[in-house]
PDB file of C-alpha atoms in Angstrom:
ATOM      1  CA  MET Z   1      -3.908 -11.547  -7.861  1.00  0.00           C
ATOM      2  CA  PRO Z   2      -4.636  -8.973  -6.971  1.00  0.00           C
ATOM      3  CA  HIS Z   3      -1.778  -7.670  -4.610  1.00  0.00           C
ATOM      4  CA  ILE Z   4      -2.069  -4.757  -2.463  1.00  0.00           C
ATOM      5  CA  ALA Z   5       1.406  -3.104  -1.054  1.00  0.00           C
ATOM      6  CA  VAL Z   6       1.335  -0.684   1.606  1.00  0.00           C
ATOM      7  CA  SER Z   7       4.489   1.362   2.608  1.00  0.00           C
ATOM      8  CA  LEU Z   8       4.425   3.364   5.715  1.00  0.00           C
ATOM      9  CA  TYR Z   9       6.800   4.703   8.445  1.00  0.00           C
ATOM     10  CA  PRO Z  10       7.635   2.346  11.227  1.00  0.00           C
ATOM     11  CA  GLY Z  11       5.751   2.462  14.487  1.00  0.00           C
ATOM     12  CA  ARG Z  12       2.509   0.252  14.032  1.00  0.00           C
ATOM     13  CA  ASP Z  13       2.326  -3.140  15.862  1.00  0.00           C
ATOM     14  CA  ARG Z  14       1.496  -6.188  13.928  1.00  0.00           C
ATOM     15  CA  ASP Z  15      -2.112  -6.219  14.895  1.00  0.00           C
ATOM     16  CA  THR Z  16      -2.747  -2.796  13.491  1.00  0.00           C
ATOM     17  CA  LYS Z  17      -0.893  -3.773  10.320  1.00  0.00           C
ATOM     18  CA  LEU Z  18      -3.135  -6.792  10.048  1.00  0.00           C
ATOM     19  CA  GLU Z  19      -6.315  -4.886  10.792  1.00  0.00           C
ATOM     20  CA  ILE Z  20      -5.497  -2.591   7.853  1.00  0.00           C
ATOM     21  CA  ALA Z  21      -4.532  -5.320   5.543  1.00  0.00           C
ATOM     22  CA  ASN Z  22      -7.866  -7.107   6.407  1.00  0.00           C
ATOM     23  CA  LYS Z  23      -9.847  -3.801   5.661  1.00  0.00           C
ATOM     24  CA  LEU Z  24      -8.120  -3.552   2.361  1.00  0.00           C
ATOM     25  CA  LYS Z  25      -9.010  -7.109   1.466  1.00  0.00           C
ATOM     26  CA  ASP Z  26     -12.501  -6.522   2.399  1.00  0.00           C
ATOM     27  CA  LEU Z  27     -12.664  -3.505   0.278  1.00  0.00           C
ATOM     28  CA  MET Z  28     -11.303  -5.389  -2.737  1.00  0.00           C
ATOM     29  CA  VAL Z  29     -13.946  -8.083  -2.295  1.00  0.00           C
ATOM     30  CA  ARG Z  30     -16.723  -5.711  -1.775  1.00  0.00           C
ATOM     31  CA  GLU Z  31     -15.985  -3.086  -4.570  1.00  0.00           C
ATOM     32  CA  LEU Z  32     -14.529  -5.229  -7.097  1.00  0.00           C
ATOM     33  CA  ASN Z  33     -16.007  -8.650  -6.319  1.00  0.00           C
ATOM     34  CA  PHE Z  34     -12.563 -10.519  -6.056  1.00  0.00           C
ATOM     35  CA  PRO Z  35     -12.727 -13.919  -4.268  1.00  0.00           C
ATOM     36  CA  PRO Z  36     -11.399 -13.330  -0.562  1.00  0.00           C
ATOM     37  CA  ASP Z  37      -8.479 -15.910  -1.013  1.00  0.00           C
ATOM     38  CA  SER Z  38      -7.181 -14.460  -4.129  1.00  0.00           C
ATOM     39  CA  ILE Z  39      -6.080 -11.160  -2.536  1.00  0.00           C
ATOM     40  CA  SER Z  40      -2.688 -10.670  -0.938  1.00  0.00           C
ATOM     41  CA  VAL Z  41      -1.604  -7.777   0.978  1.00  0.00           C
ATOM     42  CA  SER Z  42       1.947  -6.450   2.124  1.00  0.00           C
ATOM     43  CA  VAL Z  43       2.657  -3.811   4.775  1.00  0.00           C
ATOM     44  CA  VAL Z  44       6.341  -2.625   4.442  1.00  0.00           C
ATOM     45  CA  GLU Z  45       7.989  -0.264   6.998  1.00  0.00           C
ATOM     46  CA  ILE Z  46      10.303   2.313   5.321  1.00  0.00           C
ATOM     47  CA  GLU Z  47      12.397   4.860   7.394  1.00  0.00           C
ATOM     48  CA  PRO Z  48      11.350   8.377   6.999  1.00  0.00           C
ATOM     49  CA  ASP Z  49      14.641   9.625   5.839  1.00  0.00           C
ATOM     50  CA  SER Z  50      14.573   7.185   2.810  1.00  0.00           C
ATOM     51  CA  PHE Z  51      10.896   6.922   2.292  1.00  0.00           C
ATOM     52  CA  VAL Z  52      10.472   9.394  -0.704  1.00  0.00           C
ATOM     53  CA  ASP Z  53      13.503   8.052  -2.650  1.00  0.00           C
ATOM     54  CA  THR Z  54      12.345   4.129  -1.836  1.00  0.00           C
ATOM     55  CA  ILE Z  55       8.781   4.916  -3.214  1.00  0.00           C
ATOM     56  CA  GLN Z  56       9.947   6.836  -6.141  1.00  0.00           C
ATOM     57  CA  GLN Z  57      12.618   4.248  -7.102  1.00  0.00           C
ATOM     58  CA  LYS Z  58       9.938   1.318  -6.750  1.00  0.00           C
ATOM     59  CA  TYR Z  59       7.011   3.072  -8.611  1.00  0.00           C
ATOM     60  CA  ASP Z  60       6.893   4.975 -11.878  1.00  0.00           C
ATOM     61  CA  GLY Z  61       4.679   8.224 -11.228  1.00  0.00           C
ATOM     62  CA  LYS Z  62       2.147   6.976 -13.800  1.00  0.00           C
ATOM     63  CA  ASP Z  63       1.581   3.819 -11.330  1.00  0.00           C
ATOM     64  CA  LEU Z  64       0.719   6.010  -8.332  1.00  0.00           C
ATOM     65  CA  TYR Z  65      -3.008   7.180  -8.571  1.00  0.00           C
ATOM     66  CA  ILE Z  66      -3.089   9.360  -5.475  1.00  0.00           C
ATOM     67  CA  SER Z  67      -0.416  11.999  -4.677  1.00  0.00           C
ATOM     68  CA  SER Z  68       0.941  12.678  -1.117  1.00  0.00           C
ATOM     69  CA  ARG Z  69       2.668  15.927  -0.182  1.00  0.00           C
ATOM     70  CA  ALA Z  70       6.126  14.240  -0.835  1.00  0.00           C
ATOM     71  CA  VAL Z  71       5.321  11.553  -3.502  1.00  0.00           C
ATOM     72  CA  LYS Z  72       3.652  12.875  -6.703  1.00  0.00           C
ATOM     73  CA  THR Z  73       2.049  11.136  -9.544  1.00  0.00           C
ATOM     74  CA  SER Z  74       3.037  11.987 -13.175  1.00  0.00           C
ATOM     75  CA  THR Z  75      -0.312  13.075 -14.118  1.00  0.00           C
TER      76      THR Z  75
END
C-alpha cells in the first residue's frame, strides 16, 4: 500500500516506464511520507482504440481525480 496504476498508449520502452514508475514512487515518498518499500507501481499499455472503454470500465468516474479530454471524472 499504496499502489499506483498508470495506463497509457503503447510505444514506450521498458527503461522509460521504469523511470516514470520510480519518479511516481519518489513523489509518494516525498509528499505523503510513505516508506519507499511500501509502494508498488504498474504501467499497463492499452491500445488507442480501446483505451477509453477500458479505463471507464475499470474506474468509476468518482475514482478519477483528474479528467482528460477523453476520460471524464464524475465531478
